[in-house]
Structures are given as C-alpha cells and as structure tokens.
Coordinates of C-alpha atoms in Angstrom, one line a residue:
M1 CA 33.2 53.1 -29.8
K2 CA 32.8 49.8 -27.8
H3 CA 30.5 47.1 -29.2
G4 CA 31.2 48.3 -32.8
F5 CA 29.2 51.5 -32.6
V6 CA 30.6 54.6 -34.3
K7 CA 28.8 57.9 -34.6
V8 CA 28.6 59.3 -38.2
K9 CA 27.2 62.3 -39.9
A10 CA 26.2 63.4 -43.4
L11 CA 26.1 67.1 -43.9
S12 CA 25.6 69.6 -46.7
P13 CA 27.2 72.7 -45.2
E14 CA 26.2 76.2 -46.3
L15 CA 28.3 77.3 -49.3
R16 CA 28.7 79.9 -51.9
V17 CA 29.6 79.0 -55.5
A18 CA 33.3 79.5 -56.1
D19 CA 33.8 81.2 -52.7
V20 CA 36.4 78.9 -51.4
K21 CA 37.2 81.0 -48.4
F22 CA 33.6 81.1 -47.2
N23 CA 33.2 77.4 -47.8
T24 CA 36.4 76.5 -46.0
A25 CA 35.3 78.4 -42.9
K26 CA 31.9 76.5 -42.9
I27 CA 33.7 73.2 -43.4
I28 CA 36.1 73.9 -40.5
Q29 CA 33.2 74.9 -38.3
A30 CA 31.3 71.7 -39.2
I31 CA 34.3 69.6 -38.3
W32 CA 34.7 71.3 -34.9
D33 CA 31.0 71.1 -34.1
S34 CA 30.8 67.5 -35.1
A35 CA 33.9 66.4 -33.2
E36 CA 32.5 68.2 -30.1
N37 CA 29.3 66.2 -30.4
G38 CA 31.1 62.8 -30.6
V39 CA 30.9 62.3 -34.4
K40 CA 33.8 60.1 -35.6
V41 CA 33.1 60.1 -39.4
L42 CA 31.8 63.2 -41.2
V43 CA 30.9 63.0 -44.9
L44 CA 30.5 66.2 -46.9
P45 CA 29.2 66.5 -50.5
E46 CA 31.0 66.2 -53.8
L47 CA 33.0 69.3 -54.7
C48 CA 31.7 71.1 -51.6
L49 CA 34.9 73.1 -51.2
C50 CA 34.1 75.2 -54.3
G51 CA 30.6 74.1 -55.4
A52 CA 29.7 71.3 -57.8
S53 CA 28.0 73.8 -60.1
C54 CA 31.1 76.0 -60.8
G55 CA 31.2 75.0 -64.5
D56 CA 34.2 76.1 -66.4
L57 CA 35.6 77.9 -63.3
L58 CA 36.8 74.4 -62.3
L59 CA 39.5 74.7 -65.0
Q60 CA 40.8 78.0 -63.6
S61 CA 44.2 77.9 -61.9
A62 CA 43.1 80.4 -59.3
M63 CA 40.2 78.1 -58.3
L64 CA 42.5 75.1 -58.1
D65 CA 45.2 76.9 -56.2
A66 CA 42.5 78.2 -53.7
C67 CA 41.2 74.7 -53.2
E68 CA 44.6 73.3 -52.6
D69 CA 45.4 75.9 -50.0
A70 CA 42.0 75.5 -48.4
L71 CA 42.6 71.8 -47.9
D72 CA 45.8 72.5 -46.1
S73 CA 44.0 75.0 -43.9
I74 CA 41.3 72.4 -43.1
R75 CA 44.1 69.8 -42.3
A76 CA 45.8 72.2 -39.9
S77 CA 42.5 73.2 -38.2
S78 CA 41.7 69.5 -37.6
V79 CA 44.6 69.0 -35.2
G80 CA 43.3 67.6 -31.9
K81 CA 39.9 66.8 -33.5
D82 CA 39.1 63.1 -33.2
I83 CA 37.1 62.8 -36.4
V84 CA 37.8 61.7 -40.0
T85 CA 36.2 64.0 -42.5
F86 CA 35.7 63.5 -46.3
V87 CA 35.8 66.7 -48.2
G88 CA 34.9 67.0 -51.9
A89 CA 37.4 69.1 -53.9
P90 CA 38.9 69.5 -57.5
L91 CA 42.7 68.7 -57.5
R92 CA 45.4 68.9 -60.1
G93 CA 47.6 65.9 -60.7
A94 CA 50.7 65.9 -62.9
S95 CA 48.7 65.3 -66.0
A96 CA 45.0 65.9 -65.3
I97 CA 42.4 67.5 -63.0
Y98 CA 40.4 65.1 -60.8
N99 CA 37.2 65.2 -58.9
C100 CA 38.3 64.0 -55.4
A101 CA 37.3 63.2 -51.9
V102 CA 40.0 64.1 -49.4
A103 CA 40.1 62.2 -46.1
I104 CA 41.4 64.4 -43.2
C105 CA 41.9 63.4 -39.6
N106 CA 43.6 65.1 -36.6
G107 CA 46.0 67.2 -38.6
E108 CA 46.7 64.6 -41.3
I109 CA 45.5 64.0 -44.9
L110 CA 44.9 60.2 -44.9
G111 CA 44.4 59.9 -48.6
V112 CA 42.9 61.3 -51.8
F113 CA 40.2 59.4 -53.6
P114 CA 39.5 60.3 -57.2
K115 CA 36.1 59.9 -58.9
V116 CA 36.3 57.2 -61.6
T117 CA 32.9 57.5 -63.3
P118 CA 31.1 60.6 -64.6
S119 CA 27.8 61.7 -63.0
S120 CA 24.6 61.0 -64.8
Y121 CA 22.4 63.8 -63.6
T122 CA 21.2 66.3 -66.2
G123 CA 23.6 69.2 -66.7
A124 CA 26.7 67.3 -65.4
R125 CA 29.8 67.9 -67.4
D126 CA 32.3 65.7 -65.6
S127 CA 34.2 64.7 -68.7
R128 CA 34.7 68.3 -69.7
Y129 CA 36.6 69.0 -66.5
F130 CA 37.9 65.8 -64.9
S131 CA 39.8 62.8 -65.9
S132 CA 38.1 59.5 -64.9
L133 CA 41.2 57.3 -65.3
P134 CA 43.8 58.4 -62.8
A135 CA 47.3 58.5 -64.4
D136 CA 49.1 59.7 -61.2
N137 CA 50.4 57.5 -58.4
G138 CA 50.2 60.3 -55.9
I139 CA 48.9 63.8 -55.7
K140 CA 50.4 67.0 -54.3
I141 CA 48.6 69.3 -51.9
C142 CA 50.8 72.2 -50.9
K143 CA 54.0 70.4 -52.0
Q144 CA 53.2 67.3 -49.9
V145 CA 52.5 64.1 -51.9
Y146 CA 49.6 61.9 -50.7
D147 CA 48.2 58.5 -51.5
F148 CA 45.9 58.7 -54.5
S149 CA 43.6 55.7 -55.2
S150 CA 39.9 55.3 -55.6
E151 CA 40.2 51.7 -54.2
C152 CA 42.0 52.6 -50.9
V153 CA 40.2 51.5 -47.7
L154 CA 40.9 53.3 -44.4
E155 CA 41.1 51.1 -41.3
C156 CA 40.7 52.4 -37.8
D157 CA 43.4 50.9 -35.5
S158 CA 41.2 51.3 -32.3
M159 CA 38.2 49.6 -34.0
P160 CA 39.3 47.2 -36.8
S161 CA 35.7 46.7 -37.8
L162 CA 35.6 50.3 -39.0
K163 CA 36.9 50.3 -42.5
I164 CA 35.9 53.1 -44.8
G165 CA 35.8 53.1 -48.6
V166 CA 34.8 56.1 -50.8
V167 CA 32.4 56.4 -53.7
I168 CA 31.8 59.7 -55.5
G169 CA 28.8 60.5 -57.7
D170 CA 25.5 58.9 -58.8
D171 CA 26.0 56.9 -61.9
A172 CA 23.6 54.0 -61.5
L173 CA 25.3 51.7 -63.9
S174 CA 28.6 51.7 -62.1
F175 CA 27.3 52.4 -58.5
K176 CA 26.9 48.7 -57.7
S177 CA 30.3 47.7 -58.9
L178 CA 32.0 50.7 -57.1
I179 CA 30.4 49.9 -53.7
G180 CA 30.9 46.2 -54.2
G181 CA 34.6 46.8 -55.0
R182 CA 35.1 48.8 -51.9
C183 CA 33.4 46.2 -49.7
Q184 CA 35.5 43.4 -51.4
G185 CA 38.5 45.5 -50.4
G186 CA 37.3 45.3 -46.7
A187 CA 35.2 48.4 -46.3
T188 CA 32.3 48.1 -43.9
V189 CA 31.4 51.8 -44.3
I190 CA 31.0 53.7 -47.6
A191 CA 31.5 57.4 -47.6
H192 CA 29.3 58.5 -50.5
L193 CA 29.9 62.1 -51.8
D194 CA 27.2 63.2 -54.2
A195 CA 26.1 66.3 -56.2
R196 CA 22.7 65.2 -57.4
C197 CA 20.4 68.0 -58.6
A198 CA 16.7 68.0 -57.8
L199 CA 14.8 66.1 -60.5
V200 CA 11.5 64.3 -60.3
G201 CA 12.2 60.8 -59.0
S202 CA 15.9 61.3 -58.6
Y203 CA 15.8 61.2 -54.8
E204 CA 13.6 58.1 -54.7
R205 CA 16.0 56.3 -57.0
K206 CA 19.0 57.3 -54.9
M207 CA 17.3 56.0 -51.7
Q208 CA 16.3 52.7 -53.2
S209 CA 19.8 52.2 -54.7
L210 CA 21.7 53.0 -51.5
V211 CA 19.4 50.7 -49.4
A212 CA 19.7 47.9 -51.9
Q213 CA 23.5 48.1 -52.1
S214 CA 23.9 48.3 -48.3
A215 CA 21.8 45.1 -48.0
M216 CA 23.6 43.3 -50.8
Y217 CA 27.1 44.0 -49.5
K218 CA 26.4 44.0 -45.7
C219 CA 27.7 47.6 -45.4
A220 CA 26.7 51.0 -44.1
I221 CA 26.5 54.0 -46.4
V222 CA 26.9 57.6 -45.3
S223 CA 25.7 59.7 -48.2
A224 CA 26.0 63.5 -48.4
S225 CA 24.7 65.5 -51.4
A226 CA 25.0 69.0 -52.7
G227 CA 23.1 71.7 -50.9
E228 CA 21.0 74.7 -51.7
G229 CA 24.0 77.0 -51.9
E230 CA 24.7 75.6 -55.4
T231 CA 23.7 77.6 -58.5
S232 CA 20.1 77.6 -59.8
T233 CA 21.1 78.7 -63.3
D234 CA 19.9 75.6 -65.1
M235 CA 19.1 73.3 -62.2
L236 CA 18.4 73.3 -58.5
F237 CA 20.2 71.4 -55.8
A238 CA 18.7 70.3 -52.4
P239 CA 20.4 68.1 -49.8
H240 CA 19.1 64.5 -49.6
N241 CA 21.4 62.9 -47.1
I242 CA 21.0 59.3 -46.0
I243 CA 22.6 57.0 -43.5
C244 CA 21.7 53.3 -44.1
E245 CA 23.0 50.1 -42.7
N246 CA 22.5 46.5 -44.0
G247 CA 19.4 47.3 -45.9
E248 CA 17.8 49.7 -43.4
I249 CA 17.7 53.5 -43.3
L250 CA 18.9 54.7 -39.9
T251 CA 18.1 58.3 -40.8
Q252 CA 17.7 60.6 -43.8
S253 CA 16.9 64.2 -44.6
G254 CA 14.2 64.8 -47.2
P255 CA 14.9 67.4 -49.9
F256 CA 14.1 70.9 -48.8
S257 CA 13.5 69.7 -45.2
S258 CA 16.5 71.6 -43.9
Q259 CA 19.2 73.8 -45.3
N260 CA 22.1 71.6 -44.5
G261 CA 20.4 68.2 -44.5
E262 CA 22.2 67.1 -41.3
C263 CA 21.9 63.4 -40.5
V264 CA 23.5 61.8 -37.5
S265 CA 23.3 58.2 -36.3
E266 CA 25.4 55.4 -34.9
I267 CA 26.6 52.6 -37.3
D268 CA 27.0 49.2 -35.8
T269 CA 30.2 47.9 -37.6
E270 CA 30.1 44.7 -35.5
L271 CA 26.7 43.8 -36.9
L272 CA 28.1 44.2 -40.4
V273 CA 31.1 42.1 -39.7
N274 CA 29.0 39.4 -38.1
A275 CA 26.5 39.5 -41.1
R276 CA 29.4 39.0 -43.5
A277 CA 30.8 36.0 -41.6
T278 CA 28.1 33.7 -43.0
D279 CA 27.7 35.4 -46.4
A280 CA 29.9 33.9 -49.0
S281 CA 28.9 36.6 -51.5
V282 CA 31.1 39.2 -49.6
Q283 CA 34.6 37.9 -49.9
V284 CA 37.0 40.4 -48.4
F285 CA 40.4 40.9 -49.8
A286 CA 41.7 43.5 -47.4
S287 CA 44.5 46.0 -48.2
T288 CA 43.9 49.0 -46.0
T289 CA 45.5 52.2 -44.8
P290 CA 45.4 52.7 -41.0
F291 CA 44.2 55.8 -39.1
S292 CA 43.6 56.5 -35.5
L293 CA 40.6 57.5 -33.4
K294 CA 40.2 57.5 -29.7
S295 CA 38.2 54.5 -28.3
E296 CA 35.4 56.4 -26.5
K297 CA 31.9 55.4 -25.5
T298 CA 29.3 56.2 -28.2
T299 CA 26.1 57.6 -26.9
L300 CA 23.3 55.9 -28.8
T301 CA 20.6 57.9 -30.5
R302 CA 19.6 55.4 -33.2
K303 CA 16.4 53.5 -32.9
I304 CA 16.8 50.1 -31.2
D305 CA 13.9 47.9 -32.0
A306 CA 12.6 46.3 -28.8
Y307 CA 10.4 43.9 -30.8
P308 CA 12.6 42.7 -33.7
F309 CA 10.2 39.9 -34.7
I310 CA 7.1 42.2 -34.9
S311 CA 6.5 44.2 -38.1
G312 CA 2.8 45.2 -37.9
D313 CA 2.6 44.3 -41.6
K314 CA -0.6 42.3 -42.2
D315 CA 0.8 40.9 -45.5
R316 CA 3.8 39.6 -43.7
Y317 CA 1.7 37.9 -41.0
E318 CA -0.4 36.4 -43.8
F319 CA 2.8 35.1 -45.5
I320 CA 4.0 33.5 -42.3
L321 CA 0.7 31.8 -41.6
T322 CA 0.7 30.5 -45.2
V323 CA 4.2 29.2 -44.9
Q324 CA 3.3 27.4 -41.7
A325 CA 0.1 25.9 -43.2
R326 CA 1.6 24.8 -46.6
A327 CA 4.6 23.1 -44.8
L328 CA 2.2 21.3 -42.5
A329 CA 0.0 20.3 -45.4
K330 CA 3.1 18.9 -47.2
R331 CA 4.0 16.8 -44.2
L332 CA 0.4 15.5 -43.8
V333 CA 0.5 14.3 -47.4
A334 CA 4.0 12.9 -47.3
S335 CA 3.3 10.9 -44.1
H336 CA 0.0 9.5 -45.6
S337 CA -1.9 10.8 -42.6
R338 CA -5.6 10.3 -42.5
T339 CA -6.0 12.7 -39.5
A340 CA -4.2 15.4 -37.7
V341 CA -4.1 15.2 -33.9
L342 CA -3.5 18.2 -31.7
G343 CA -3.5 18.8 -28.0
I344 CA -5.6 21.9 -27.3
S345 CA -5.2 23.7 -24.0
G346 CA -6.9 27.1 -24.6
G347 CA -3.5 28.8 -24.5
L348 CA -1.8 30.8 -27.3
D349 CA 0.6 28.2 -28.7
S350 CA -2.0 25.4 -29.2
T351 CA -4.4 28.0 -30.5
L352 CA -2.0 29.1 -33.2
A353 CA -1.2 25.5 -34.1
L354 CA -4.9 24.8 -34.5
L355 CA -5.5 27.9 -36.7
V356 CA -2.5 26.8 -38.9
L357 CA -3.8 23.3 -39.1
C358 CA -7.2 24.6 -40.2
R359 CA -5.5 26.5 -43.0
A360 CA -3.5 23.4 -44.0
T361 CA -6.5 21.1 -44.2
D362 CA -8.5 23.7 -46.1
H363 CA -5.7 23.9 -48.6
L364 CA -5.7 20.1 -49.0
G365 CA -9.5 20.1 -49.4
W366 CA -9.9 18.0 -46.2
E367 CA -13.0 18.2 -44.1
R368 CA -12.2 19.8 -40.8
E369 CA -13.5 16.8 -39.0
K370 CA -10.2 15.1 -39.8
I371 CA -8.6 17.5 -37.3
H372 CA -8.8 15.8 -33.9
A373 CA -8.3 18.4 -31.1
I374 CA -8.0 16.8 -27.7
T375 CA -8.2 18.7 -24.4
M376 CA -6.7 16.8 -21.4
P377 CA -7.7 18.6 -18.2
C378 CA -5.8 17.7 -15.0
F379 CA -4.8 19.3 -11.7
G380 CA -3.9 22.8 -13.0
T381 CA -6.6 23.2 -15.7
T382 CA -8.8 26.3 -15.2
K383 CA -12.4 26.7 -16.3
R384 CA -11.4 29.6 -18.5
T385 CA -8.8 27.8 -20.6
K386 CA -10.9 24.6 -20.8
S387 CA -14.0 26.6 -21.9
N388 CA -12.0 28.5 -24.5
A389 CA -10.5 25.3 -26.0
T390 CA -14.0 23.8 -26.2
L391 CA -15.7 26.8 -27.8
L392 CA -12.8 27.4 -30.3
C393 CA -13.0 23.9 -31.6
E394 CA -16.7 24.1 -32.0
A395 CA -16.5 27.4 -33.8
L396 CA -13.8 26.1 -36.2
G397 CA -15.7 22.9 -36.9
V398 CA -13.0 20.4 -35.9
T399 CA -13.5 17.0 -34.1
F400 CA -13.2 17.7 -30.4
K401 CA -12.5 15.2 -27.6
E402 CA -12.0 15.7 -23.9
I403 CA -9.9 13.1 -22.0
N404 CA -9.4 13.8 -18.3
I405 CA -6.0 12.5 -17.3
A406 CA -6.2 13.0 -13.5
D407 CA -6.9 9.3 -12.7
S408 CA -4.2 8.1 -15.1
V409 CA -1.6 10.5 -13.5
R410 CA -2.6 9.4 -10.0
L411 CA -2.1 5.8 -11.0
H412 CA 1.3 6.7 -12.4
F413 CA 2.2 8.5 -9.1
K414 CA 1.2 5.3 -7.3
D415 CA 3.4 3.2 -9.6
I416 CA 6.5 5.3 -9.1
G417 CA 5.8 6.1 -5.4
H418 CA 5.2 9.8 -5.7
D419 CA 3.1 11.8 -3.2
E420 CA 0.4 13.8 -5.0
G421 CA 0.8 16.5 -2.5
D422 CA 4.4 17.0 -3.6
H423 CA 4.1 19.6 -6.3
S424 CA 7.7 19.2 -7.5
V425 CA 8.9 18.8 -11.1
T426 CA 7.8 15.2 -11.1
F427 CA 4.2 16.3 -10.3
E428 CA 4.3 18.7 -13.3
N429 CA 6.1 16.6 -15.8
A430 CA 4.0 13.5 -15.2
Q431 CA 1.0 15.4 -16.5
A432 CA 2.8 16.6 -19.6
R433 CA 4.1 13.2 -20.5
E434 CA 0.7 11.6 -20.0
R435 CA -0.8 14.1 -22.4
T436 CA 1.9 13.3 -25.1
Q437 CA 1.4 9.6 -24.7
I438 CA -2.3 10.0 -25.3
L439 CA -1.7 12.2 -28.4
M440 CA 0.8 9.7 -29.9
D441 CA -1.4 6.6 -29.2
Y442 CA -4.6 8.4 -30.4
A443 CA -2.7 9.4 -33.6
N444 CA -1.7 5.7 -34.1
R445 CA -5.3 4.6 -33.6
T446 CA -6.7 7.2 -36.2
G447 CA -3.8 7.0 -38.6
G448 CA -2.9 10.5 -37.8
L449 CA 0.1 12.9 -37.3
V450 CA 0.7 14.6 -34.0
V451 CA 1.1 18.4 -34.5
G452 CA 3.4 20.2 -32.1
T453 CA 2.7 23.5 -30.5
G454 CA 6.0 24.7 -28.9
D455 CA 7.2 28.1 -30.0
L456 CA 10.7 29.4 -30.7
S457 CA 10.9 31.2 -27.3
E458 CA 10.1 28.1 -25.4
I459 CA 12.5 26.1 -27.5
A460 CA 15.3 28.6 -26.9
L461 CA 14.7 28.5 -23.1
G462 CA 14.0 24.8 -23.0
W463 CA 10.6 25.6 -21.4
S464 CA 9.2 22.2 -22.2
T465 CA 9.1 18.7 -20.6
Y466 CA 11.5 16.4 -22.3
N467 CA 9.7 13.8 -24.4
A468 CA 6.4 15.4 -23.6
D469 CA 5.3 18.8 -25.1
H470 CA 8.9 18.8 -26.3
M471 CA 8.0 16.1 -28.8
S472 CA 5.6 15.8 -31.8
M473 CA 5.6 14.5 -35.3
Y474 CA 5.8 17.9 -36.9
N475 CA 5.9 21.4 -35.3
P476 CA 4.7 24.3 -37.4
N477 CA 5.3 26.7 -34.5
C478 CA 9.0 26.0 -34.0
D479 CA 10.2 29.2 -35.7
I480 CA 7.6 31.5 -34.2
P481 CA 8.7 33.5 -31.1
K482 CA 6.1 34.1 -28.4
T483 CA 5.7 37.8 -29.2
L484 CA 4.9 36.9 -32.8
V485 CA 2.6 34.1 -31.7
R486 CA 0.4 36.7 -30.1
H487 CA 0.3 38.9 -33.2
L488 CA -0.5 36.0 -35.5
V489 CA -3.4 34.9 -33.3
Y490 CA -4.7 38.5 -33.3
H491 CA -4.3 38.6 -37.1
E492 CA -6.5 35.5 -37.3
A493 CA -9.0 36.9 -34.9
I494 CA -9.5 40.0 -37.1
R495 CA -9.8 37.8 -40.2
L496 CA -12.2 35.2 -38.8
E497 CA -14.6 37.7 -37.1
G498 CA -17.8 36.5 -35.3
E499 CA -17.7 34.0 -32.5
S500 CA -14.2 32.9 -33.3
R501 CA -12.9 36.5 -32.9
D502 CA -14.5 36.7 -29.4
I503 CA -13.0 33.4 -28.3
L504 CA -9.5 34.3 -29.7
S505 CA -9.7 37.7 -28.0
D506 CA -10.2 36.0 -24.6
I507 CA -7.4 33.6 -25.3
L508 CA -5.1 36.6 -26.1
D509 CA -6.0 38.1 -22.7
T510 CA -5.3 34.8 -20.8
P511 CA -2.0 34.8 -18.9
V512 CA 0.7 32.4 -20.4
S513 CA 0.9 29.3 -18.2
P514 CA 1.6 25.5 -18.6
E515 CA -1.2 24.9 -16.0
L516 CA 0.6 22.1 -14.3
L517 CA 0.0 23.4 -10.8
P518 CA -3.4 23.7 -9.1
P519 CA -5.2 27.1 -9.6
D520 CA -5.6 29.5 -6.7
E521 CA -8.6 29.6 -4.4
N522 CA -10.6 31.6 -6.9
G523 CA -10.0 29.1 -9.7
Q524 CA -7.6 31.4 -11.5
I525 CA -4.2 30.5 -13.0
E526 CA -1.6 30.3 -10.2
Q527 CA 1.4 29.3 -12.3
R528 CA 2.5 32.1 -14.7
T529 CA 5.3 31.3 -17.0
E530 CA 6.7 34.8 -17.2
D531 CA 7.0 34.9 -13.4
L532 CA 9.3 31.9 -13.6
V533 CA 11.4 32.4 -16.7
G534 CA 11.0 36.1 -17.3
P535 CA 9.1 38.4 -19.8
Y536 CA 8.9 36.9 -23.2
E537 CA 9.4 40.3 -24.8
L538 CA 12.8 40.5 -23.2
H539 CA 13.7 36.9 -24.1
D540 CA 12.7 37.4 -27.7
F541 CA 14.9 40.5 -27.8
F542 CA 17.8 38.4 -26.4
I543 CA 17.2 35.5 -28.8
Y544 CA 17.3 37.8 -31.8
N545 CA 20.5 39.6 -30.8
F546 CA 22.2 36.5 -29.5
V547 CA 21.4 34.0 -32.3
R548 CA 20.8 36.2 -35.3
R549 CA 23.3 39.0 -34.7
R550 CA 25.7 37.0 -32.5
F551 CA 26.3 39.9 -30.1
A552 CA 28.1 39.6 -26.8
P553 CA 25.9 39.5 -23.7
S554 CA 27.2 42.9 -22.6
K555 CA 26.1 44.5 -25.9
I556 CA 22.7 42.8 -25.7
Y557 CA 22.4 44.2 -22.1
R558 CA 23.3 47.7 -23.3
L559 CA 20.9 47.5 -26.2
A560 CA 18.1 46.2 -24.0
K561 CA 18.5 49.0 -21.5
Y562 CA 18.2 51.4 -24.3
A563 CA 15.3 49.7 -26.1
F564 CA 13.2 49.0 -23.0
N565 CA 14.0 52.2 -21.1
G566 CA 11.0 53.1 -19.0
K567 CA 9.5 49.6 -19.1
F568 CA 12.1 47.4 -17.4
D569 CA 14.8 48.6 -15.1
E570 CA 18.5 47.6 -15.4
K571 CA 18.3 45.1 -12.6
T572 CA 15.4 43.3 -14.1
I573 CA 17.0 43.2 -17.6
Y574 CA 20.3 41.9 -16.2
K575 CA 18.5 39.2 -14.1
W576 CA 16.6 37.7 -17.0
L577 CA 19.5 38.0 -19.4
E578 CA 21.5 35.8 -17.0
V579 CA 18.6 33.4 -16.9
F580 CA 18.5 33.4 -20.7
I581 CA 22.2 32.6 -21.1
K582 CA 22.1 29.8 -18.6
R583 CA 19.0 28.2 -20.0
F584 CA 20.1 28.6 -23.6
F585 CA 23.2 26.5 -22.9
T586 CA 21.8 24.0 -20.4
Q587 CA 18.7 23.2 -22.5
Q588 CA 20.5 22.5 -25.8
F589 CA 20.0 18.7 -25.3
K590 CA 16.3 19.2 -26.0
R591 CA 17.0 21.1 -29.2
S592 CA 19.4 18.4 -30.3
C593 CA 16.5 16.0 -30.8
A594 CA 13.7 18.4 -31.8
P595 CA 11.1 17.3 -34.3
D596 CA 10.9 18.7 -37.8
G597 CA 9.3 22.1 -38.3
V598 CA 9.3 24.9 -40.9
K599 CA 11.7 27.9 -40.8
V600 CA 9.9 31.2 -41.5
G601 CA 12.4 33.9 -40.5
S602 CA 16.0 34.7 -40.0
V603 CA 16.3 33.0 -36.6
A604 CA 15.9 29.3 -36.3
L605 CA 17.2 26.7 -33.8
S606 CA 16.9 23.4 -35.7
P607 CA 19.7 21.0 -35.0
R608 CA 19.7 20.0 -38.7
G609 CA 21.8 23.0 -39.9
E610 CA 20.5 26.1 -38.2
L611 CA 22.1 25.8 -34.8
L612 CA 25.0 23.4 -34.6
M613 CA 25.8 23.4 -30.9
P614 CA 27.0 20.7 -28.5
S615 CA 24.6 19.8 -25.7
D616 CA 27.3 19.9 -23.0
A617 CA 28.8 23.4 -23.8
T618 CA 29.2 25.7 -20.8
S619 CA 28.1 29.3 -20.5
W620 CA 30.8 30.7 -18.3
A621 CA 32.6 32.7 -20.9
W622 CA 29.3 34.5 -21.8
L623 CA 28.4 35.1 -18.2
D624 CA 31.8 36.4 -17.4
E625 CA 31.7 38.8 -20.3
L626 CA 28.4 40.1 -19.1
E627 CA 29.7 40.6 -15.6
A628 CA 32.9 42.3 -16.7
N629 CA 31.2 44.8 -19.0
K630 CA 27.8 45.4 -17.4
D631 CA 28.6 48.9 -16.4
Y632 CA 29.6 50.1 -19.8

C-alpha cells in the first residue's frame, strides 16, 4: 500500500433469490479469495445478501432474521482477513427497515450505512419496504449495536489517504449530491452498491455519471451492481461493475460479459489527495471512523501510461495547434509587428514553430512572405538539416534567408581569447548566442517579433543556452513536450500532403541535436541530445508525474519501471531520473525569466503563476528519497 496504491474489487457474487445461506457462503468465499489475492477493499452489490428482487419477502421477519445472523457469520469468518468488505443487506432498526451497506473488516463490523434515496429503475419499490430517513442512532446486529449513518467515512490508519464513503442506489437526481457529500466528508474512495436492472441505455448512463462524478470530486468509485442470479420475473439484472478514478475508467465489466462481473484494479489515493490540494471546489470537512489494514506492497496491474501527453486523437492535436496559432496571432497583433522572425534549423522544434506560425499568419490574413525564416549554419550544421530547412520554407512559401555565422563566431572567439579547437561549452554557446543576436536585430530591422522554438521538455531540463535559444519575444512551443512535438509535426505532415509531407517525414526521422559540435567524418550528426540528457520519452514521463501529479521520485521510478518494462531497464531509468531531478532544480534560473508563451495542457512551467519555485532550491531531499526507496 506504499505510494498510495490500494487494490480494490467490485464483484457480483453468484446468488439465489431469498436463499440467504447460499448467498452467505458465496460472500464468505469471495472475501477469502479476494484477501488471498491482495485485495484490500471489496464492494458487493446492493441487497446481495438476500437479492434485491425479493419483493415483499423483504418485509418478512424470517428473511430479516436470516440476514442479521448471516452478517454475524460473515463478520466471524473475516477474522484474520486483511480486507474491508461492503455487503448489501436489509436490516431492522427500532422503528423501520433499512436498505443498508455493512462494512466488515477482520472480524469487526465497522459501521452500517443506510440508503437515503429510493432507486429510480423501473420496478423498484424502495419506499414500499424501506425507510429513507433514518430515525435510529444505532442499529443492532445479533444484539450488538453498531454505528448507523449514511454520512460516515472510514479512514485507514495505515494509509490516511484511504478514506471510504458509501453510496447506495442509482437515483440520478441525488447521486451527485450523495457522492459530493461523502467527498466533502473526506472520502477519497466511494463504495457504490447498486441493483440496476438491464434497460436500454441504463448502463451507458451509469458509466457516464460515475466517470463525471469521479472527475468532479477528485475521487475513485468502486461500483458493484446486482448480478444474473436476481429474478427475471419482470426485469433482468446483469452485472455492470466499474472502477473509475479522477475521471478515468480503470476497468469495467460489460453487461453479460461475465457471470460475476469481477473488476480488480489499484486505486492511487495519493493522486486523488494531490489533485484536491489545488482544487478549491473540494473542501474537506473530515469526521472519520478509523479502521486498520496491514501496510503491504501492492502489486500493480492497472495500466500506467508511458506517454501521458500523447492521445492519438486527431481532433485534440488540431485543437492544440489552433491554440498555439491563435495565441501567436494575438501577440503579433498586440505587438504591432509587421513581420515574424524565426530561426529555422531543420529540427523538430523550429519546424513545429514554423508550422504554427503559418497557421497564425493565415488566420490573420497575412501573406506568408511576412514570415522571415532564417537558417544560420555554423560548425555543427549538417547538409541534411540545412537542406530540410531550405526545402520546407520553399514549400510553405515563407521568406527564407541564409546567414552563415562561422566568421562572426570566429571573430568572437578571437575577441574573448577562445581557441576554436576547444569544443567546450563556450564553443557551443557562442554559436547559440550569435544566432539569437541575429534574430533579434533582424526583427528590429523588419519591425518583427522573434518567435521562440524551445519545447516544454527542454525548458524542464534547462536544455538551452541562457539568453540564446532560451530567449525570444513569444514562444508558442513552451507548453509542448518533446514527445508531443513529434506527433504534432506528424499530424501536420498528414494534413499538408505533397512535397511538404515528404520533407516533414525526413525531419521526423532526423536525430534530435542542437548541432553545435562538428559532424562526424561522414557528415552525419555527431551530437545527439538524448545521448547527453537521456531519452525524452522518459523525461516527459518524469515531467508529468513530478509536476502534474507531484509524486515522490521513488514512486515515479516505480511507475516508470512498470510503464517502460521491456524498453528500458531499471538502471537506465534510475540514471536518467537522477539527471532529471538534478537538472530540474539547477536550471530553474532559466525558467524564472522565460518569455511569454501559451499554455495548452495540464502541465506548464511559466514563472508567472504555473511554477513558483526559487532558483536556488536544492534537490537533496528528492534525491535522498529516491535512494532510500529505490528497491520498493
């Protein structure tokens, strides 16, 4: 259960209508099997102890007595089982009968949760059998009085982020307020017991509602519904069980896909707590009842997305490009620019910036000749990238200019006393700064605005030369991670077709490089960025989980090992995660004075409100946490 993970299950056990003995045996077996497999939270359907379709038999004393005795048997059988189970059962209070969920854990009944709203499915007769306004303070089960409240929230003492609230039924009008109420009471996980019958559209509505509520309240919902053992007299029941978390379905069983609708996954309660920390709409007023579970390692089976910034959704990519272009167009107008100036290298980032710039000027109704794309070859420029830059500009119809900066850089070396044969950081950065000086001065001469090219991944790692490619007058790429850059360029290649597609395809195949060191003897790129700072697919994974989810390094390491299993070994992941942490801290001074740029997603590093971080913060606490927990 470290890192906030807890294994949960939704199950519709085999049952027989009104056969409490049979149903009890199945429930006990389900608890034992689930506990054996590491499940810590088990949610069973509404009224599963007797069957939700018992009708007037729910009013019979023999039925109610049998259910009461059965719950005590389930309680006794759970001794030594490290799992909390929610069982649906009818129970008598002092003045009424209630539709309840009973929480049982390791030989104890933790509490009884009454249903407070009638079900809305056709054929339901809740008001005929059950009171919806509890008039009892406690409820007896085999002479023992237990806490009785629909608003009670259970809190795990070994994992405080695991707080469980209970909602019973499917009434759409009150569902939102019920889940919201439990979350305001501190619940991060909702145990949802349901007895929905199979009607056209009912399962789709349930799925949409659960996902929407889990997103709204930053919670997880474990929903179990009545199974096929229920009666078919006037309706049919089929299990549709769902586990969702913060707006995403982790797993679900479709109706009629299996007899018991078993769904198992791991909920990340730390993710939910972190998400709520910056969401003022979820104000927690905690009043909880404690329970105990052993703190054990949870084996992950849920999907961990190795590429959290990549959706594969063409409409989403189109939206991102439109946001970039419209924001840039707005800045061009606001700055009264007559031209837009861009350094074009033939690499991915400057290519994306040029494509966005073309969209922006098209939107403004400008002729593309107002885009001035300048390539500035020097010691590390290869024929391939220079050729691609030239051909792309010609194909897009922009003004293209080549300015070779080798002589200017050599003069600069002479001025500062640097040996051209010394390929140190001075050799590299002098080229980058000369390029930026040319762009800025050229923009002044043409009344233009310098468009930046640096992407989110480079900004996070500080992979830029201070006051060189680090600087521009507006940067439309600042919120686009490197893995997404590639997909956006590919999206444009498909859209543009023809010669532009061929050029963009070759750019996509070109290794990522700043080209600040001379090429090899065959004229090929010698300096490869990912050899120096690590694979961008790893770094983008680190960025998302570190900045967006605020996970500890050891948890990021654990998730990365799982997500990239078979692609990167543990040693490689650990090495580059250390590099990421060190660079993220030491390079903050560059982000503290970054130019304006548009936010397009949930991760941004702007110093003007997105990431408020001191430039001289140290990373030791994060590195120590990683080292101390790397073997978990």
